[in-house]
Coordinates of C-alpha atoms in Angstrom, one line a residue:
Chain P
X115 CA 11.2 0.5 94.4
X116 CA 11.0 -1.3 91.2
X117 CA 14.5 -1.6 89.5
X118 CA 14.7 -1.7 85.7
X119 CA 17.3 -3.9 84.2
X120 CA 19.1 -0.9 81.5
X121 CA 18.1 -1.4 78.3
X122 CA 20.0 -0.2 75.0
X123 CA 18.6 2.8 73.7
X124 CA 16.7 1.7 70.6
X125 CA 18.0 3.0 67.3
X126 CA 14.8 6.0 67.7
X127 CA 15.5 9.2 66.3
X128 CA 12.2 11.1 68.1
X129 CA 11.9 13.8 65.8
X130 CA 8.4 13.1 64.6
X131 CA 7.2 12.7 68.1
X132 CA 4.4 14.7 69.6
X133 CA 3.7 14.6 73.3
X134 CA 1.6 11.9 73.6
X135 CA 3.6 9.2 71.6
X136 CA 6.6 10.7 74.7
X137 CA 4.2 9.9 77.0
X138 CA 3.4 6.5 76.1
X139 CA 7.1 5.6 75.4
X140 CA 8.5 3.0 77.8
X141 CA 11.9 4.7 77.1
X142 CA 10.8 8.1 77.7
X143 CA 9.1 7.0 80.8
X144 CA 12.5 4.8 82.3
X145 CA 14.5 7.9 81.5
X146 CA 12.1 10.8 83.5
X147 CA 11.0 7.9 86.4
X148 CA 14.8 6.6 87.0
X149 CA 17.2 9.3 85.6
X150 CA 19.7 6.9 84.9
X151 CA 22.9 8.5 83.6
X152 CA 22.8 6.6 80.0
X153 CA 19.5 7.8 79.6
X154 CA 20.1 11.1 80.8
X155 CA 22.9 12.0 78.2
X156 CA 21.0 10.3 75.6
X157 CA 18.3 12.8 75.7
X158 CA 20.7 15.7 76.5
X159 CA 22.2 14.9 73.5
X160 CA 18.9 14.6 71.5
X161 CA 18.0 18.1 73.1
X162 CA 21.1 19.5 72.3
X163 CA 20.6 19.0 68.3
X164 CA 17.8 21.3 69.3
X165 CA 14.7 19.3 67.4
X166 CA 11.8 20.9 66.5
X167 CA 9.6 18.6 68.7
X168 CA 11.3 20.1 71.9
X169 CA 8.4 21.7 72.8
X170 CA 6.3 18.3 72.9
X171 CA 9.1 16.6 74.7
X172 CA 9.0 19.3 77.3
X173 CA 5.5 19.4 77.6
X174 CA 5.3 15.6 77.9
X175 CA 8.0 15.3 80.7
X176 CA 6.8 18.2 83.0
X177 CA 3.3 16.2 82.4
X178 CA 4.7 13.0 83.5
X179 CA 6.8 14.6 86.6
X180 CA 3.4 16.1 87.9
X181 CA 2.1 12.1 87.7
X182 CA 4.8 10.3 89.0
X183 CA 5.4 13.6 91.7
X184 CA 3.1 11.2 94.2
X185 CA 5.4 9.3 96.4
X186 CA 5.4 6.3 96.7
X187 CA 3.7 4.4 99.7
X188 CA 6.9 1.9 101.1
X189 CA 6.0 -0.6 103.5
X190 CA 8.2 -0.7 107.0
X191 CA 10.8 -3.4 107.0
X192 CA 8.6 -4.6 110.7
X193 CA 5.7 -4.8 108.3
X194 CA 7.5 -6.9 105.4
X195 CA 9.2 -9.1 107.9
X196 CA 6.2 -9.7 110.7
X197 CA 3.9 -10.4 107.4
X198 CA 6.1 -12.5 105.4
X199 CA 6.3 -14.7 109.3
X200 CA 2.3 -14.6 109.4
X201 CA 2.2 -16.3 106.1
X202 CA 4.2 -18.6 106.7
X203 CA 3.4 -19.6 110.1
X204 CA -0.8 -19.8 108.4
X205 CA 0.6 -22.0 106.0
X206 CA 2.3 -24.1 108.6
X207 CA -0.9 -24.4 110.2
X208 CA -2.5 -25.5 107.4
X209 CA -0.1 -28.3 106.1
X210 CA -0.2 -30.0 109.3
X211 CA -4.0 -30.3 109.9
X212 CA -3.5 -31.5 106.1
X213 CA -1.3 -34.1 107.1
X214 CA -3.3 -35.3 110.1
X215 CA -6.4 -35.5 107.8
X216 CA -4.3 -38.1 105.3
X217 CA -2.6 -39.7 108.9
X218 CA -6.4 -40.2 109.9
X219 CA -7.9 -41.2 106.3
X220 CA -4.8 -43.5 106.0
X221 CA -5.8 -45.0 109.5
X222 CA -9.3 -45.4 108.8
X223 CA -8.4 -47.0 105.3
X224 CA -6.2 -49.7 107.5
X225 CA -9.1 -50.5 109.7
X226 CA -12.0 -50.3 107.4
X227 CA -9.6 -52.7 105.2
X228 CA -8.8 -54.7 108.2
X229 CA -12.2 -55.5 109.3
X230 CA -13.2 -56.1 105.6
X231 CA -10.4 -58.8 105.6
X232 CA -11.3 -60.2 109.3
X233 CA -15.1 -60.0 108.0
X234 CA -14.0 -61.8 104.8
X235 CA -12.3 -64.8 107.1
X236 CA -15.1 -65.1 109.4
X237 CA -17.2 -65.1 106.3
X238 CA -15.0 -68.1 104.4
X239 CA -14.1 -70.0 108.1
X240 CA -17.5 -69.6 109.3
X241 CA -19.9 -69.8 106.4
X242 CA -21.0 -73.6 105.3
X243 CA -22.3 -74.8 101.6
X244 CA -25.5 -76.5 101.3
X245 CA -26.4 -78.5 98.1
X246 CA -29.2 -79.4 97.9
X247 CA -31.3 -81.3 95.5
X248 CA -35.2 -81.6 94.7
X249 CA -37.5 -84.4 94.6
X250 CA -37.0 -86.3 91.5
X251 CA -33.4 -85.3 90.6
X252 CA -30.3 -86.5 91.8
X253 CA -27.2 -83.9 92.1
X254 CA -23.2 -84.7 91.9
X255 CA -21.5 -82.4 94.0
X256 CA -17.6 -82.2 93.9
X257 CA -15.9 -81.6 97.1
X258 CA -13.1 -79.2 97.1
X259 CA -10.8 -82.2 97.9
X260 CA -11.8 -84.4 95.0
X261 CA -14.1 -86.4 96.6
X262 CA -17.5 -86.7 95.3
X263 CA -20.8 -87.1 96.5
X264 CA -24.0 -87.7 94.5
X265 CA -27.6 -86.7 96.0
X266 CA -30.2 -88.6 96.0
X267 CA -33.8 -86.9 95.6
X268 CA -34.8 -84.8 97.9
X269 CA -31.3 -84.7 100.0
X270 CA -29.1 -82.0 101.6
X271 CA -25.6 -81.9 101.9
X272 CA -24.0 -79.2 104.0
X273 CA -19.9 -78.6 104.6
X274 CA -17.8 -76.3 105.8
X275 CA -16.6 -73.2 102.8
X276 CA -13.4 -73.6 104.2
X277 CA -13.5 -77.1 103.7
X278 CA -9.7 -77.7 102.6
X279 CA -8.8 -75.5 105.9
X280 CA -10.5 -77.4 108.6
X281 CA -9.0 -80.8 111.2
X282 CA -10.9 -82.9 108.9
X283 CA -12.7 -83.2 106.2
X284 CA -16.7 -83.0 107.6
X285 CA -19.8 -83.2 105.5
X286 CA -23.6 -83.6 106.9
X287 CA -26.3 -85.5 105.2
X288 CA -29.9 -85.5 105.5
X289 CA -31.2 -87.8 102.7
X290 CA -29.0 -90.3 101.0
X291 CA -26.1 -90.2 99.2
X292 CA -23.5 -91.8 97.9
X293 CA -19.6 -91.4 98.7
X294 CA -16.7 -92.0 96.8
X295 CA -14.5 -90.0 99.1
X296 CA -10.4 -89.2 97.7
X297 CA -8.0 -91.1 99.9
X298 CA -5.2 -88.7 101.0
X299 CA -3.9 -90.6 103.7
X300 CA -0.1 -91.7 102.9
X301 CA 1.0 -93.4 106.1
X302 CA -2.6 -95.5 107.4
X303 CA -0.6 -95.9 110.8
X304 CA -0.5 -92.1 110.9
X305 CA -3.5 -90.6 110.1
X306 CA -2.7 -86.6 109.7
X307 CA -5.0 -83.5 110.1
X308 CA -7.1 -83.0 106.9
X309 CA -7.0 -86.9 106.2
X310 CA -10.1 -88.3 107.6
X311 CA -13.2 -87.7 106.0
X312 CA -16.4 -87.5 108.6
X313 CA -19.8 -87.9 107.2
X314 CA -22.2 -86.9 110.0
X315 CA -26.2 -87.5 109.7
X316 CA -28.2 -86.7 113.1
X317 CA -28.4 -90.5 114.1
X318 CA -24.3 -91.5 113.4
X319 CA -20.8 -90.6 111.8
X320 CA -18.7 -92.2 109.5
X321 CA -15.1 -91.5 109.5
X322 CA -13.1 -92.8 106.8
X323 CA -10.0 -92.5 105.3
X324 CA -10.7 -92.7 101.6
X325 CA -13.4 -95.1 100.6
X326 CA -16.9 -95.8 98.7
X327 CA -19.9 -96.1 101.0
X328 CA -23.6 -95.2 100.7
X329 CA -25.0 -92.9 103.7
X330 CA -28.7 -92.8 104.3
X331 CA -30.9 -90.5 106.8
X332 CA -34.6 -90.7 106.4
X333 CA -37.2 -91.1 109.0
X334 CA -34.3 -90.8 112.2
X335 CA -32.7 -93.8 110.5
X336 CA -29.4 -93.7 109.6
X337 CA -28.3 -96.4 107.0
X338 CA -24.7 -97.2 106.0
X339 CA -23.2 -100.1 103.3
X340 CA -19.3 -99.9 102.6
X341 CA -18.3 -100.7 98.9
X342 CA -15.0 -100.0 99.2
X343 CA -12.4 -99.6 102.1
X344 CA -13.0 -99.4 105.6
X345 CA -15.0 -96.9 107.4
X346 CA -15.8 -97.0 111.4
X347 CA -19.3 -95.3 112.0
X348 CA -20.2 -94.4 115.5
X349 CA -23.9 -93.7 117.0
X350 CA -24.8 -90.1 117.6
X351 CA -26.8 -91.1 120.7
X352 CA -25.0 -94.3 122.2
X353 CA -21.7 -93.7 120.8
X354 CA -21.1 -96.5 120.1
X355 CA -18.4 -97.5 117.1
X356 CA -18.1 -100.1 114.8
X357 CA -15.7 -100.8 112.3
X358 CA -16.8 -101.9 108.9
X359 CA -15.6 -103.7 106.0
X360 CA -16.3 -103.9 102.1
X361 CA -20.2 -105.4 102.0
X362 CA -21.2 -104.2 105.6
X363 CA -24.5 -102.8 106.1
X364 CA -25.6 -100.9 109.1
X365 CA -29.2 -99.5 110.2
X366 CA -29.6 -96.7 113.5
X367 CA -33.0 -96.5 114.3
X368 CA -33.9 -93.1 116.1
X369 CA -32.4 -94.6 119.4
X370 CA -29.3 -95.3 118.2
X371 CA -29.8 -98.7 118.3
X372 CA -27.9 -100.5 115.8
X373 CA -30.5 -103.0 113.3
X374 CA -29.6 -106.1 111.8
X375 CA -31.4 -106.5 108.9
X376 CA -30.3 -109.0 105.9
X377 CA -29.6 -106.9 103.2
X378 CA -27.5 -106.7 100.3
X379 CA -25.4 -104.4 99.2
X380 CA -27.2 -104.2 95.9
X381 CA -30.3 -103.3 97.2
X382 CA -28.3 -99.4 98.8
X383 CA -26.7 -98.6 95.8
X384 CA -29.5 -99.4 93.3
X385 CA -30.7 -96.0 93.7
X386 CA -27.5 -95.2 91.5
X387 CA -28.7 -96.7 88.5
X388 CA -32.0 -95.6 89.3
X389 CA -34.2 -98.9 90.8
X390 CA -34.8 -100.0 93.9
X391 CA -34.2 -103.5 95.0
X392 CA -36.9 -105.4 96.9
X393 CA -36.2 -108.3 99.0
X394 CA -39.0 -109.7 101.0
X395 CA -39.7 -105.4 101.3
X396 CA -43.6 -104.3 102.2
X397 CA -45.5 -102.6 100.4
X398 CA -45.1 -99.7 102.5
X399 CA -41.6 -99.1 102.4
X400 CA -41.4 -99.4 99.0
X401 CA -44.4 -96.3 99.2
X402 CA -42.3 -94.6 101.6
X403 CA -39.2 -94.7 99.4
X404 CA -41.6 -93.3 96.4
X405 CA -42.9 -90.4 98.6
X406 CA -39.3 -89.2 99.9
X407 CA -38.2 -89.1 96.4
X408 CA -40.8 -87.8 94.6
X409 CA -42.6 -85.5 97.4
X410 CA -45.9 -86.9 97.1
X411 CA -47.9 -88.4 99.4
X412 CA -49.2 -92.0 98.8
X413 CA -53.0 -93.1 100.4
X414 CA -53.7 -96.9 100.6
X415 CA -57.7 -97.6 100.1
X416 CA -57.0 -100.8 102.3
X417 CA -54.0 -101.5 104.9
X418 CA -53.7 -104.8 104.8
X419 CA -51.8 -104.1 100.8
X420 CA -49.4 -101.9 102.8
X421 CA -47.9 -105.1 104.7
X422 CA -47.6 -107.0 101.3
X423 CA -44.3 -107.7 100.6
X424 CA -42.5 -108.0 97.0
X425 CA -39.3 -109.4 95.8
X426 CA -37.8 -107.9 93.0
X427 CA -36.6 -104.5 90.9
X428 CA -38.9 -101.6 90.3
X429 CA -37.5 -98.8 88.1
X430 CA -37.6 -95.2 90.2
X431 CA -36.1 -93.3 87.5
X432 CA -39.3 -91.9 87.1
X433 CA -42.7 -91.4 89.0
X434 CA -45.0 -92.7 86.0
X435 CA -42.8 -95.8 86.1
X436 CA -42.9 -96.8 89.5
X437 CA -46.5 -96.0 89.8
X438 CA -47.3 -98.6 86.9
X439 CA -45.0 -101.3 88.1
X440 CA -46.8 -100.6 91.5
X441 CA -50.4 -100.7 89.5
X442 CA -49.7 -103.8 88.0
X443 CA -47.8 -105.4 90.7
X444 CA -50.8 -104.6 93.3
X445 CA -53.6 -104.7 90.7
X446 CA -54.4 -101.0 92.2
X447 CA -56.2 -98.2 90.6
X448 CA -54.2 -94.7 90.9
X449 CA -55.6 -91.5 91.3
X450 CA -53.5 -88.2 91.6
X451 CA -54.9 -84.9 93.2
X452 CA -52.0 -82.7 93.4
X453 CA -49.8 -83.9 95.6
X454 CA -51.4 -86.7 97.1
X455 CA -51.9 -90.2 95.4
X456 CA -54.7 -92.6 96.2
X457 CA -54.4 -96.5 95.3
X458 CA -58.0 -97.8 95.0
X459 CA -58.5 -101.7 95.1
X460 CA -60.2 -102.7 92.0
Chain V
X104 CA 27.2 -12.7 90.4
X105 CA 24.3 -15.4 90.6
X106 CA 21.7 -14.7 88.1
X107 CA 18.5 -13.9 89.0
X108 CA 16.2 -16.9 88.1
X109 CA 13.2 -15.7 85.7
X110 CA 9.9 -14.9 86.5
X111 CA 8.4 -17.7 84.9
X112 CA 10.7 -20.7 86.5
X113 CA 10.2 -19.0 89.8
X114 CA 6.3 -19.2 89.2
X115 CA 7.5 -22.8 88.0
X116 CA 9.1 -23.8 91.4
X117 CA 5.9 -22.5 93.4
X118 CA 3.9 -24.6 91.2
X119 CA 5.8 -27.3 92.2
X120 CA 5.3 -27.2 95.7
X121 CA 8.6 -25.2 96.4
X122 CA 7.9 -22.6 99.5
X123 CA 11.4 -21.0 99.4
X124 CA 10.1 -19.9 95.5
X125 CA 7.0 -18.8 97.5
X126 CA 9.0 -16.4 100.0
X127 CA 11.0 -15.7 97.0
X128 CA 7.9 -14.2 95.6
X129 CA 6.9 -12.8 98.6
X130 CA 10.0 -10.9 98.6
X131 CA 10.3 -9.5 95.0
X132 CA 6.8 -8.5 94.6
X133 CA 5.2 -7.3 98.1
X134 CA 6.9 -3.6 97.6
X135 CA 4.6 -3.3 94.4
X136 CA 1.5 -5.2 96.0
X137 CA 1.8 -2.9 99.0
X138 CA 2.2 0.4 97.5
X139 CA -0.8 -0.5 94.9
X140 CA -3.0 -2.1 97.9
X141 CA -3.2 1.3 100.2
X142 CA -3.4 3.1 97.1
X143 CA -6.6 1.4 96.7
X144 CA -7.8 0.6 100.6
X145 CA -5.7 3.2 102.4
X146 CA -5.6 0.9 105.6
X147 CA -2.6 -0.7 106.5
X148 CA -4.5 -3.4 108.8
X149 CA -7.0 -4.0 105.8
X150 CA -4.4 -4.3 103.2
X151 CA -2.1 -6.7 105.3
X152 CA -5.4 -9.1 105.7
X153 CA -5.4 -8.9 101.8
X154 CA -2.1 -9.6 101.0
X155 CA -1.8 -12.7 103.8
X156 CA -5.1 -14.3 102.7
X157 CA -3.4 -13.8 99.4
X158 CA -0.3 -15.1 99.7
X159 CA -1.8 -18.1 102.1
X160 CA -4.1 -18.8 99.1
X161 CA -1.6 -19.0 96.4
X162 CA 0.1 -21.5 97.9
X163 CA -2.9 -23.7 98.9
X164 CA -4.0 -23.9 95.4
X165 CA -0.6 -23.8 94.0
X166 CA -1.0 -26.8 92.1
X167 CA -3.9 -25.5 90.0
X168 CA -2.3 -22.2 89.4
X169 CA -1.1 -21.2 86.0
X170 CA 2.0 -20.5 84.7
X171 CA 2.6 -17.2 84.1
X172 CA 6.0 -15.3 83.3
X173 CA 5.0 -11.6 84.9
X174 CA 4.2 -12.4 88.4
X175 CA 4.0 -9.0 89.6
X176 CA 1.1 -8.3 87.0
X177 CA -1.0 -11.5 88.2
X178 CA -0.3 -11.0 92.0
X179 CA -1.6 -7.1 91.5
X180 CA -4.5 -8.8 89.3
X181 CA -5.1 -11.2 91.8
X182 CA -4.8 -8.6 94.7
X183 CA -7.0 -6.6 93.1
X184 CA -10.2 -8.9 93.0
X185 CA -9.3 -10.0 97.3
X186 CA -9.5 -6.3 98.0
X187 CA -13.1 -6.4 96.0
X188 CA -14.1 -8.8 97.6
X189 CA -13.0 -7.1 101.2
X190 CA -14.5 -4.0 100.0
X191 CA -17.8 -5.6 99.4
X192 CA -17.5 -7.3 103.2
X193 CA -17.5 -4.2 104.2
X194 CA -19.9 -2.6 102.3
X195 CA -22.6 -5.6 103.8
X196 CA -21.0 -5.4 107.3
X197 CA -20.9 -1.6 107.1
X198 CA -24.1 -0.7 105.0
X199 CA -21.7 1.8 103.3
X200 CA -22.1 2.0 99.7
X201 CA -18.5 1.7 98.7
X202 CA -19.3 3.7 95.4
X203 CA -19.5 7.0 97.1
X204 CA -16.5 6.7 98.8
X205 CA -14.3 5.0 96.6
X206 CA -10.9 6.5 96.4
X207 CA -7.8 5.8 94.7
X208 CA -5.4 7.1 96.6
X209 CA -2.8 9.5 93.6
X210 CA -2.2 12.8 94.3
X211 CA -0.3 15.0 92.4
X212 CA 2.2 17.5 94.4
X213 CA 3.7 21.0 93.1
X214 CA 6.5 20.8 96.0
X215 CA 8.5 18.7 93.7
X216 CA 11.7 20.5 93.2
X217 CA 12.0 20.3 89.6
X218 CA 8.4 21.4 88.3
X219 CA 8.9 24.2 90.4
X220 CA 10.4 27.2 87.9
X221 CA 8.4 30.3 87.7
X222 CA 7.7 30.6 83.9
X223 CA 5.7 26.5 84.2
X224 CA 4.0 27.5 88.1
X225 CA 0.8 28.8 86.3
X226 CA 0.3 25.5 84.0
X227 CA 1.7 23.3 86.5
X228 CA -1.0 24.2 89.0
X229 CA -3.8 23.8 86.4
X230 CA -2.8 20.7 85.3
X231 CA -2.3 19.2 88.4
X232 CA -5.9 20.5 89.5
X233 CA -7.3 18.9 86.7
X234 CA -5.4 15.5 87.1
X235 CA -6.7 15.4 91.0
X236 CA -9.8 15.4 89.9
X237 CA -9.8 12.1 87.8
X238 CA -12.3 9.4 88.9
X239 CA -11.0 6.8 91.2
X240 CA -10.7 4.8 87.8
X241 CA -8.8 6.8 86.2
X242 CA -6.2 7.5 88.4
X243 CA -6.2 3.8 88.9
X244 CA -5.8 3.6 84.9
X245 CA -2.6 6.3 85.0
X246 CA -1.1 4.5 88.3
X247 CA -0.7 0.9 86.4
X248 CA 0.2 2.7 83.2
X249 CA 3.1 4.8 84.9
X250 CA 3.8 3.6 87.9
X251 CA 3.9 -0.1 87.1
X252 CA 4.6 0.3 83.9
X253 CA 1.9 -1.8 82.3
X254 CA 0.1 -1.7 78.9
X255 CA -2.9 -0.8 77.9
X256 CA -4.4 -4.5 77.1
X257 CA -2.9 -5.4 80.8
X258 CA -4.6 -2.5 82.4
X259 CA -8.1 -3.6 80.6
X260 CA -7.9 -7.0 82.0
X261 CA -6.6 -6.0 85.9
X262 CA -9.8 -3.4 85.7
X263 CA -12.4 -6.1 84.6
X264 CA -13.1 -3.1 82.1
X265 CA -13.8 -5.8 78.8
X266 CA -16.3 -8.1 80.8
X267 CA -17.9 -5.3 82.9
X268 CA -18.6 -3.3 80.6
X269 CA -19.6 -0.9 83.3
X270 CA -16.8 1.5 83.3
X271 CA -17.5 3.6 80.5
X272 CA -15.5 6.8 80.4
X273 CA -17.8 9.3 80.2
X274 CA -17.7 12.5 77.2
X275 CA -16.5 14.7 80.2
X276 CA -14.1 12.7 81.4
X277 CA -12.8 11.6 78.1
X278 CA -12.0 15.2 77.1
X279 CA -10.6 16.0 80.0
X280 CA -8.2 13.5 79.8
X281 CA -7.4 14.1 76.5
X282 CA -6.4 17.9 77.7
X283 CA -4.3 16.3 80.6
X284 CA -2.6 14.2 79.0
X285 CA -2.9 16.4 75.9
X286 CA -3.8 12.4 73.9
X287 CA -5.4 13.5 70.8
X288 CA -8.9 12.0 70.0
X289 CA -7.8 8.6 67.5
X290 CA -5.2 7.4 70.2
X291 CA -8.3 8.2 72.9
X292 CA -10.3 6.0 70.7
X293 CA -7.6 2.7 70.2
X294 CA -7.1 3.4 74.5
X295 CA -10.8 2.8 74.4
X296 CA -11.0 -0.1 72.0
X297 CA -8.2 -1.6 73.8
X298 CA -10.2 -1.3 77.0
X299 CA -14.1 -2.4 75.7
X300 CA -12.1 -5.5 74.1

């Protein structure tokens, strides 16, 4: 049963009342539902002064005692109790397959970030960086150690992404290129993980500590002249070392065979300061040079001009250059069709 | 004596995720719930489904709840519209059209000692006559108004009766609860404003 809190008896005197403002009263409706014993000699009291409106408040109270005569439907206390259990017990239910859902989205979250991470490592310890520059245009690449590297024409340089992470510090070249490679050694007696630098072409390696040298693979030759320092450079194929000091030059033909060759330093590192140095050179070397850089490819009218040789400096800074220091030098006509060139005898 | 906390910081606690405010709830409210539930299902088993799935449901969604400070008045509200949709289960498990059998179960008694005297037997039986033969609505309409004590804007809203629009007290039935209840015709008219509103 409902239970009212008791209320005052508002200051009402009821005399202008008919039945159906009683029966629409909250306080005549407490007072006939709950027959509480305030209410009760209130409205004996108000019946006593005999009002003229008895008859309406008579009317309206047998009215609402025929309403309210339905009883009330009470549940059992086995009901109230066995429900109020069934509830809960539902809700129980509920919150723990709610909490093995989050358990299981938490633990999928931890994997899927897990594998992101492991995919992200493999990606960074795994993944290499190739640079790699065009015919006709020369690249600087800075290594994330310091050390720098600048392309020739038509070269590729490939390391490792996690380059700073590995044993040692390993680059691979295909083309030419020159190395001024940061010296992090401290103790030269002890020479710590992450101090050597390797440069590796397909014919030979160059391991150095910190040093200038110019790398060259074209052709299954690998060439190597030291500027600065002291590298050793070992054969690919014969495996074979040898230690090299400031002026040093050193050829690998496809054998691994090493190739003496007078040469001076000059004549590597011209490419820097875009020439190329000819000593005694033929003709066709000097051609060959032309086509690595520049992608084209160069067609003698007679062979015999190919086995000239030339002394001297030819600018390669750009094709039209070379070509007419080549015209003049080997009184040659030049004909371009795309990507081939023709020298005509005149 | 420990005062009883409010309605409206008990509906506060459940919102927050409390489940002794929810058995709290449970306790104060499912006399009322019950009572009005086989009033309008007469089926104990039907009405218990109602009031679990109910009680289940306010505490799944209790965070998007509103606040409220007359619980018993939403939980009857939101009783009401489960034991719709039950009904209207039915009526598509049972091909029963729940129209024609619709019942809300209020019946008025003469045995009740003190409407018994003599002189008031004659008007007594008529009116109670009369008042059993209200429409399921109406008795539905006098049950919230007397029984739980509600208003007459409260009442509109439980019953739908402003939206709908569908209930529409007919001529008859109007007069005849104007001679039940003896109403005279301009408070008829505000009950029915209050109700199309």
């Amino acid at each position: 049963m409902i239970i009212k809190s008791f209320k005052v008896m508002p200051n009402k005197t009821y005399t202008s009342y008919n039945t159906e403002n009683f029966l629409d009263d909250a306080d005549f409706l407490r007072y006939v539902k709950y027959n509480n014993s305030t209410d009760v000699s209130f409205w004996d009291i108000w019946q006593s002064t005999a009002p003229e409106n008895l008859k309406s408040f008579n009317e309206a109270k047998l009215q609402l005692q025929i309403i309210l005569s339905d009883q009330p439907r009470v549940e059992t206390i086995n009901f109230r109790d066995q429900l109020l259990l069934d509830i809960n017990g539902s809700i129980d239910v509920i919150q723990k397959n709610k909490q093995r859902k989050t358990i299981r989205l938490v633990l999928n979250l931890g994997i899927a970030a897990s594998l992101l991470v492991f995919a992200f490592i493999s990606w960074f310890f795994l993944s290499t960086v190739t640079v790699k520059s065009n015919f006709a245009e020369n690249r600087l690449v800075h290594l994330p150690d310091g050390s720098e590297i600048q392309l020739n024409a038509n070269s590729v340089l490939t390391y490792a992404r996690a380059f700073k992470w590995k044993a040692r510090r390993e680059v691979h070249l295909k083309g030419e290129a020159y190395f001024k490679v940061k010296h992090i050694n401290i103790n030269p007696d002890q020479v710590k993980k992450g101090e050597l630098f390797v440069a590796v072409t397909d014919g030979a390696k160059v391991q150095v500590l910190g040093t200038e040298f110019n790398l060259k693979y074209r052709h299954n030759i690998t060439a190597v002249a030291l500027i600065k320092g002291k590298i050793r450079v070992s054969s690919n194929k014969t495996g074979k070392s040898y230690m090299m000091h400031p002026g040093d030059f050193i050829d690998f033909d496809h054998d691994g065979n090493r190739i003496e060759k007078a040469n001076t330093l000059n004549n590597q590192t011209a490419w820097l300061s875009g020439k190329i140095i000819v000593n005694q050179t033929t003709v066709n070397e000097i051609l060959r040079e032309f086509e690595d850089l520049y992608g084209y490819k160069v067609i003698l009218d007679s062979p015999a001009l190919g086995n000239k040789k030339i002394d001297g400096a030819i600018s390669i800074r750009s094709e039209e250059s070379l070509l007419f220091t080549l015209k003049n030098i080997l009184n040659v006509n030049i004909q371009k069709e795309g990507k081939t060139i023709y020298l005509k005898n005149r | 004596m420990k005062k009883a906390i409010t309605d409206y910081d008990l509906w506060q606690n459940l919102l927050d995720g409390d489940r002794l405010a929810l058995n709290e709830i449970y306790e104060r409210s499912l006399s009322p719930l019950y009572q009005y539930g086989m009033r309008m299902l007469q089926d104990e088993d039907a009405v218990r489904d109602c009031l679990h799935n109910l009680f289940v449901k306010i505490w799944v969604n209790h965070k998007t709840l509103k606040p409220t400070d007359n619980i018993k008045y939403y939980l009857i509200s939101a009783l009401r519209n489960s034991i719709i949709n039950y009904k209207a289960q039915e009526k598509k498990i049972q091909k029963v059209d729940i129209h024609e059998n619709e019942v809300f179960d209020l019946k008025f008694t003469v045995e009740a000692e003190y409407i018994k005297k003599e002189e008031q037997s004659q008007k007594v039986m008529q009116l109670s006559d009369a008042m059993n033969k209200l429409t399921p609505r109406q008795k539905e309409i006098i049950y919230l108004k007397y029984f739980e004590e509600m208003d007459y804007d409260e009442i509109a809203e439980i019953m739908d009766l402003s939206k709908k629009g569908t209930y529409k007290l007919s001529a008859r039935a109007l007069e005849a609860l104007r001679e039940i209840l003896n109403v005279d015709k301009a408070m008829l008219l505000a009950v029915l404003l209050a109700i199309k509103r």
